[in-house]
Short mmCIF file of C-alpha atoms and ligand atoms in Angstrom, two decimals:
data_model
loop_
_atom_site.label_atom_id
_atom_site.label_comp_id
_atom_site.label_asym_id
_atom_site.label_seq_id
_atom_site.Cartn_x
_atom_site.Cartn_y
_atom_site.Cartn_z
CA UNK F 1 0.00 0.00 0.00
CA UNK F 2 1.38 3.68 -0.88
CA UNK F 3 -0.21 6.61 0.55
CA UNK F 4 1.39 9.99 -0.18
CA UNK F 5 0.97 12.99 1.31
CA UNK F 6 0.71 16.01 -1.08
CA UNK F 7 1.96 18.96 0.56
CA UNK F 8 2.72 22.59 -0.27
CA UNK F 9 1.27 26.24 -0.10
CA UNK F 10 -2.08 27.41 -1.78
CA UNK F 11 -1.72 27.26 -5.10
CA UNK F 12 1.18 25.51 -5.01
CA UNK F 13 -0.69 22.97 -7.97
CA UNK F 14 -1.52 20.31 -5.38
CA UNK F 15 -4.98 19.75 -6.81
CA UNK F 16 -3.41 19.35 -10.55
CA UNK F 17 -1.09 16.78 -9.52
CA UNK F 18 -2.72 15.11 -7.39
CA UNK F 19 -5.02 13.72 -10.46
CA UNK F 20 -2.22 12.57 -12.31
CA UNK F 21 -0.46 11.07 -9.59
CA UNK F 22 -4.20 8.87 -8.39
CA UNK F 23 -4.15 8.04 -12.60
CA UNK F 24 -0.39 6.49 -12.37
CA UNK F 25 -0.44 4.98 -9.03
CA UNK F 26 -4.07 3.97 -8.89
CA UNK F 27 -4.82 5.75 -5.96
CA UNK F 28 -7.77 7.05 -4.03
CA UNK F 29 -7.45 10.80 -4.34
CA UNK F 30 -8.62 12.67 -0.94
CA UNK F 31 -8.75 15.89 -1.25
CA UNK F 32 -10.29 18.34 1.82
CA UNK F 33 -10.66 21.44 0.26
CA UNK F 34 -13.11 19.52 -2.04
CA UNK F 35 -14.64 17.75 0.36
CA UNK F 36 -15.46 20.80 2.63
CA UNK F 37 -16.61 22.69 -0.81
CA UNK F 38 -19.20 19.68 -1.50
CA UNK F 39 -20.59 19.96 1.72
CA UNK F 40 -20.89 23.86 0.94
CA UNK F 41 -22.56 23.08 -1.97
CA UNK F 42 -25.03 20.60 -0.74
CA UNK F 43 -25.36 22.41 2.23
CA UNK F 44 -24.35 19.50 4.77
CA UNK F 45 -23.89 20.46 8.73
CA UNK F 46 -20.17 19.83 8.12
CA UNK F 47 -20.07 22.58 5.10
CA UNK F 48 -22.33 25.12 7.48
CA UNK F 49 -19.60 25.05 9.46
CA UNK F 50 -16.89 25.23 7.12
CA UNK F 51 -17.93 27.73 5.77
CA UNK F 52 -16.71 30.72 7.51
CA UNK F 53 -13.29 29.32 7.65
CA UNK F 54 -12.89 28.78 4.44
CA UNK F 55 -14.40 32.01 3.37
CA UNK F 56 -11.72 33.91 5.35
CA UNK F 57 -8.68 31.77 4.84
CA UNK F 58 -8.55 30.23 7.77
CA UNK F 59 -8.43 26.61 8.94
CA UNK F 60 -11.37 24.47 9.76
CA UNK F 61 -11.00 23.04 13.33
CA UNK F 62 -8.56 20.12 13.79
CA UNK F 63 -11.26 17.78 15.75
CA UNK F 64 -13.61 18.18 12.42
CA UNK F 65 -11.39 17.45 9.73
CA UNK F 66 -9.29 14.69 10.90
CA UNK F 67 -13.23 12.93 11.87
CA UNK F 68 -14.23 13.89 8.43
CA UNK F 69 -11.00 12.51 6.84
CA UNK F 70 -10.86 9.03 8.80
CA UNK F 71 -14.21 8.87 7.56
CA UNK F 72 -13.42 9.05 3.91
CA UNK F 73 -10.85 7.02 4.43
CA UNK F 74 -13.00 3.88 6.04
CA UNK F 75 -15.58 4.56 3.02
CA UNK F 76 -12.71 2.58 0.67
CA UNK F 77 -11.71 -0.48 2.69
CA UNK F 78 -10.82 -1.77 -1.00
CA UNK F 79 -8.02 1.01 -1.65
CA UNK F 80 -4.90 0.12 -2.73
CA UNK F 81 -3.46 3.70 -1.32
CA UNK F 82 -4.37 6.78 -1.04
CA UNK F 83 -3.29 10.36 -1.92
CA UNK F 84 -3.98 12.96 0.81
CA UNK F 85 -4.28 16.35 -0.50
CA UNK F 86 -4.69 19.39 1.82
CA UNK F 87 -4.40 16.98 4.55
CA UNK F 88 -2.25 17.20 7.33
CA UNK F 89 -2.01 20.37 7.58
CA UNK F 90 -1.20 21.30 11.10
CA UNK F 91 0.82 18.91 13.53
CA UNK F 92 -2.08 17.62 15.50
CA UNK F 93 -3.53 16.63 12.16
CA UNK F 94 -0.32 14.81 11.36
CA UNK F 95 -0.34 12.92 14.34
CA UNK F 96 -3.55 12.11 13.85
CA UNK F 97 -2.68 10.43 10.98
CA UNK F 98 -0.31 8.31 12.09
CA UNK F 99 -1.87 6.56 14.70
CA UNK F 100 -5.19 6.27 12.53
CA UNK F 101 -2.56 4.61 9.72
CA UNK F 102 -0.69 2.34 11.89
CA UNK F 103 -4.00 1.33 13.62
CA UNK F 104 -4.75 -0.13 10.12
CA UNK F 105 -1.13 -1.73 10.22
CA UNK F 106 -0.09 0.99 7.29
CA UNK F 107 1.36 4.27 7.31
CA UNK F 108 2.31 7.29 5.21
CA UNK F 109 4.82 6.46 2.70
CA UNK F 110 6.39 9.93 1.82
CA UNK F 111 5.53 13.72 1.74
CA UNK F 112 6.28 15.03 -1.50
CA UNK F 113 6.26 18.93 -0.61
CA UNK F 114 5.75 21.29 -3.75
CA UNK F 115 8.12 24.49 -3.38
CA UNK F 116 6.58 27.99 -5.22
CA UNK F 117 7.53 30.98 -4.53
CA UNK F 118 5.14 33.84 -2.81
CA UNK F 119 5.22 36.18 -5.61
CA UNK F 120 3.96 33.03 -7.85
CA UNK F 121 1.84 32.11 -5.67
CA UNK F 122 -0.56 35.06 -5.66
CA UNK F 123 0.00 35.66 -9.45
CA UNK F 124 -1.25 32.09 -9.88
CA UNK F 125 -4.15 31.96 -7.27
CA UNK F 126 -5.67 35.19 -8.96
CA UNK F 127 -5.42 34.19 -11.75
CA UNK F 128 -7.29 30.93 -10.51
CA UNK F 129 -9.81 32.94 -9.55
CA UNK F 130 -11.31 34.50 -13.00
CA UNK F 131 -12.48 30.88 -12.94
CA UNK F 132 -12.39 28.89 -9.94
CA UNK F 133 -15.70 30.90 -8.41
CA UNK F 134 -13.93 30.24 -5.28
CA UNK F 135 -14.53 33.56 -2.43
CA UNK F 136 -11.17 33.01 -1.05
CA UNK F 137 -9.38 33.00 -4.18
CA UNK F 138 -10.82 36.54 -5.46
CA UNK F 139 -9.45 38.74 -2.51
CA UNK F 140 -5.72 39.74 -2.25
CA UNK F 141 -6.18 40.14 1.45
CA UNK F 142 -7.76 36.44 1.98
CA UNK F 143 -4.59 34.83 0.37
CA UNK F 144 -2.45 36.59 2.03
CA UNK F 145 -4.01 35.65 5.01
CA UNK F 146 -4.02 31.56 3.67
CA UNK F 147 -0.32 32.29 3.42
CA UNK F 148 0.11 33.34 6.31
CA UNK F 149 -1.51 30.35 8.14
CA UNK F 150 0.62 28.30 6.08
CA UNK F 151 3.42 29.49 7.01
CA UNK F 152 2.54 29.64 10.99
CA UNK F 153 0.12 26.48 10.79
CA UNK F 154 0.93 24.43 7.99
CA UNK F 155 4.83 24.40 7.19
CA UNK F 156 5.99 22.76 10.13
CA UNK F 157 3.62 19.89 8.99
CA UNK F 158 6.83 19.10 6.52
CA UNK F 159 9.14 19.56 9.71
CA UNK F 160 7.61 16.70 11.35
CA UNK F 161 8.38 13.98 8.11
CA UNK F 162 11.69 15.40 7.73
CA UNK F 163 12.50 14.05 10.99
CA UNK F 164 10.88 10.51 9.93
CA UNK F 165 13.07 10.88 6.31
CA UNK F 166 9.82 10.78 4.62
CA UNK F 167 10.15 14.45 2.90
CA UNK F 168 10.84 14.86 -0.65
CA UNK F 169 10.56 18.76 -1.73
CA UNK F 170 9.97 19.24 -5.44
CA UNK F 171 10.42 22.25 -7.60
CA UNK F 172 6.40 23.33 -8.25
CA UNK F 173 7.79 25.84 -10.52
CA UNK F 174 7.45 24.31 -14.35
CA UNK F 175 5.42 22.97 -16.73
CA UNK F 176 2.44 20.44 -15.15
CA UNK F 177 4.39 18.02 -17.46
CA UNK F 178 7.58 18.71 -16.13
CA UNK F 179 6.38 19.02 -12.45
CA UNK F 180 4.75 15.63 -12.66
CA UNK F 181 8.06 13.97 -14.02
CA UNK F 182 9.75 15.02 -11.18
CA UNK F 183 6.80 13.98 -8.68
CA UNK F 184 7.53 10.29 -10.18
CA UNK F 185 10.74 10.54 -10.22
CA UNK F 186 9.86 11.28 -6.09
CA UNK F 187 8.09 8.19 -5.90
CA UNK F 188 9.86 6.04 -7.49
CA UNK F 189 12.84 6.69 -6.11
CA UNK F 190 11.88 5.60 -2.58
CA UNK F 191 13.33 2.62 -1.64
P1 ADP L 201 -5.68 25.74 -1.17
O1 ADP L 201 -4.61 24.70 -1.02
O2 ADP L 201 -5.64 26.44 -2.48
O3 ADP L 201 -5.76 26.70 -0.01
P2 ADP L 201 -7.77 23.82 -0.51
O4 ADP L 201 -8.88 23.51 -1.41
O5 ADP L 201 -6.79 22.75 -0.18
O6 ADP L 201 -7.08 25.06 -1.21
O7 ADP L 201 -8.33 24.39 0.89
C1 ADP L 201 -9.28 25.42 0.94
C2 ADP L 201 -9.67 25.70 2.40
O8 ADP L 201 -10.26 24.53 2.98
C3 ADP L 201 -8.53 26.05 3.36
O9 ADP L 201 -8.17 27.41 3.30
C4 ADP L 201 -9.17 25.66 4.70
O10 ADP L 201 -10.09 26.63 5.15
C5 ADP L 201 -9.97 24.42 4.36
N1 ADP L 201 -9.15 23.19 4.57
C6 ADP L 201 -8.73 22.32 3.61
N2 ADP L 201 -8.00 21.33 4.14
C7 ADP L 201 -7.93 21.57 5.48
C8 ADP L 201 -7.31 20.92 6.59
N3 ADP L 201 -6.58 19.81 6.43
N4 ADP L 201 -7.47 21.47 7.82
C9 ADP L 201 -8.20 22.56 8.01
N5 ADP L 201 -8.80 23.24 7.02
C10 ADP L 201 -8.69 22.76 5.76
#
């Protein structure tokens, strides 16, 4: 079983490569920005109380994403892996992670941590925007605020599987083609 953990800032291209990565390696693709936005859309508890979060760039509590993410996960007993995108991203929701894993006698295989930029980052997420329909893509002030949670909240997330030698950082500045070359070239390089 391979699960990977696709890390790295907002719109770092997680979302991109995370499809091509579920395509090569068969993998379930878990995404929680996705999930939360469903809920929005259908208008679930869970998405009523997203929703603010989200709107402002902030994180949705720890205790009801890492429920909401086991759950997904025990939906697909018949995975053969999974791809977590968006997901840890603070250290309790790392943790969390672990001992959910290893209580189903697997764990995470590697982090493969996209590197962008700041300046590319905000050219690219307003540019997102024009299409995505997404609130907390269209205001300058709500992704600066996403980066700034990543950077207090979320980086240290890559901290904690450097110190298991489970972090691979890849250049997310390319092509998609080229960026997904060097994602497998990540994977398959692991032992
Ligand atoms: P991006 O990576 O571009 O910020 P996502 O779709 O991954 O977009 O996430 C959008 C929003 O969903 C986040 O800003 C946050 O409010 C919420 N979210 C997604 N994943 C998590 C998570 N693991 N923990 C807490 N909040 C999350």
């Amino acid at each position: 079983m391979i699960n990977l953990v696709l890390f790295g800032p907002p719109g770092a291209g997680k979302g991109t490569q995370a499809e091509r990565l579920t395509e090569k390696y068969n993998l379930v693709h878990l995404s929680t920005g996705d999930i939360f936005r469903s809920n929005i859309k259908g208008g679930t508890e869970l998405g009523k109380l997203a929703q603010s979060y989200m709107d402002a760039g902030n994180l949705v509590p720890d205790e009801v994403t890492i429920k909401m993410l086991e759950s997904e996960v025990d939906a697909r007993p018949d995975a053969g892996g999974f791809i977590f995108d968006g997901f840890p991203r603070t250290e309790t929701q790392a943790k969390a992670l672990d001992s959910f894993l290893n209580s189903k006698r697997t764990e995470v295989t590697m982090m493969l941590a996209l590197t962008v930029d700041d300046e590319e980052l905000k050219t690219r997420l307003l540019k997102r925007a024009e299409t995505s329909g997404r609130a907390d893509d269209a205001d300058p002030k709500i992704i600066e605020n996403r980066i700034a949670v990543y950077k207090k909240e979320t980086a240290p997330v890559a901290e904690y599987y450097r110190k298991q030698h489970k972090l691979k950082e890849v250049n997310g500045v390319g092509s998609v083609d080229e960026i997904s070359r060097r994602l497998y070239e990540a994977v398959e390089d692991h032992g």
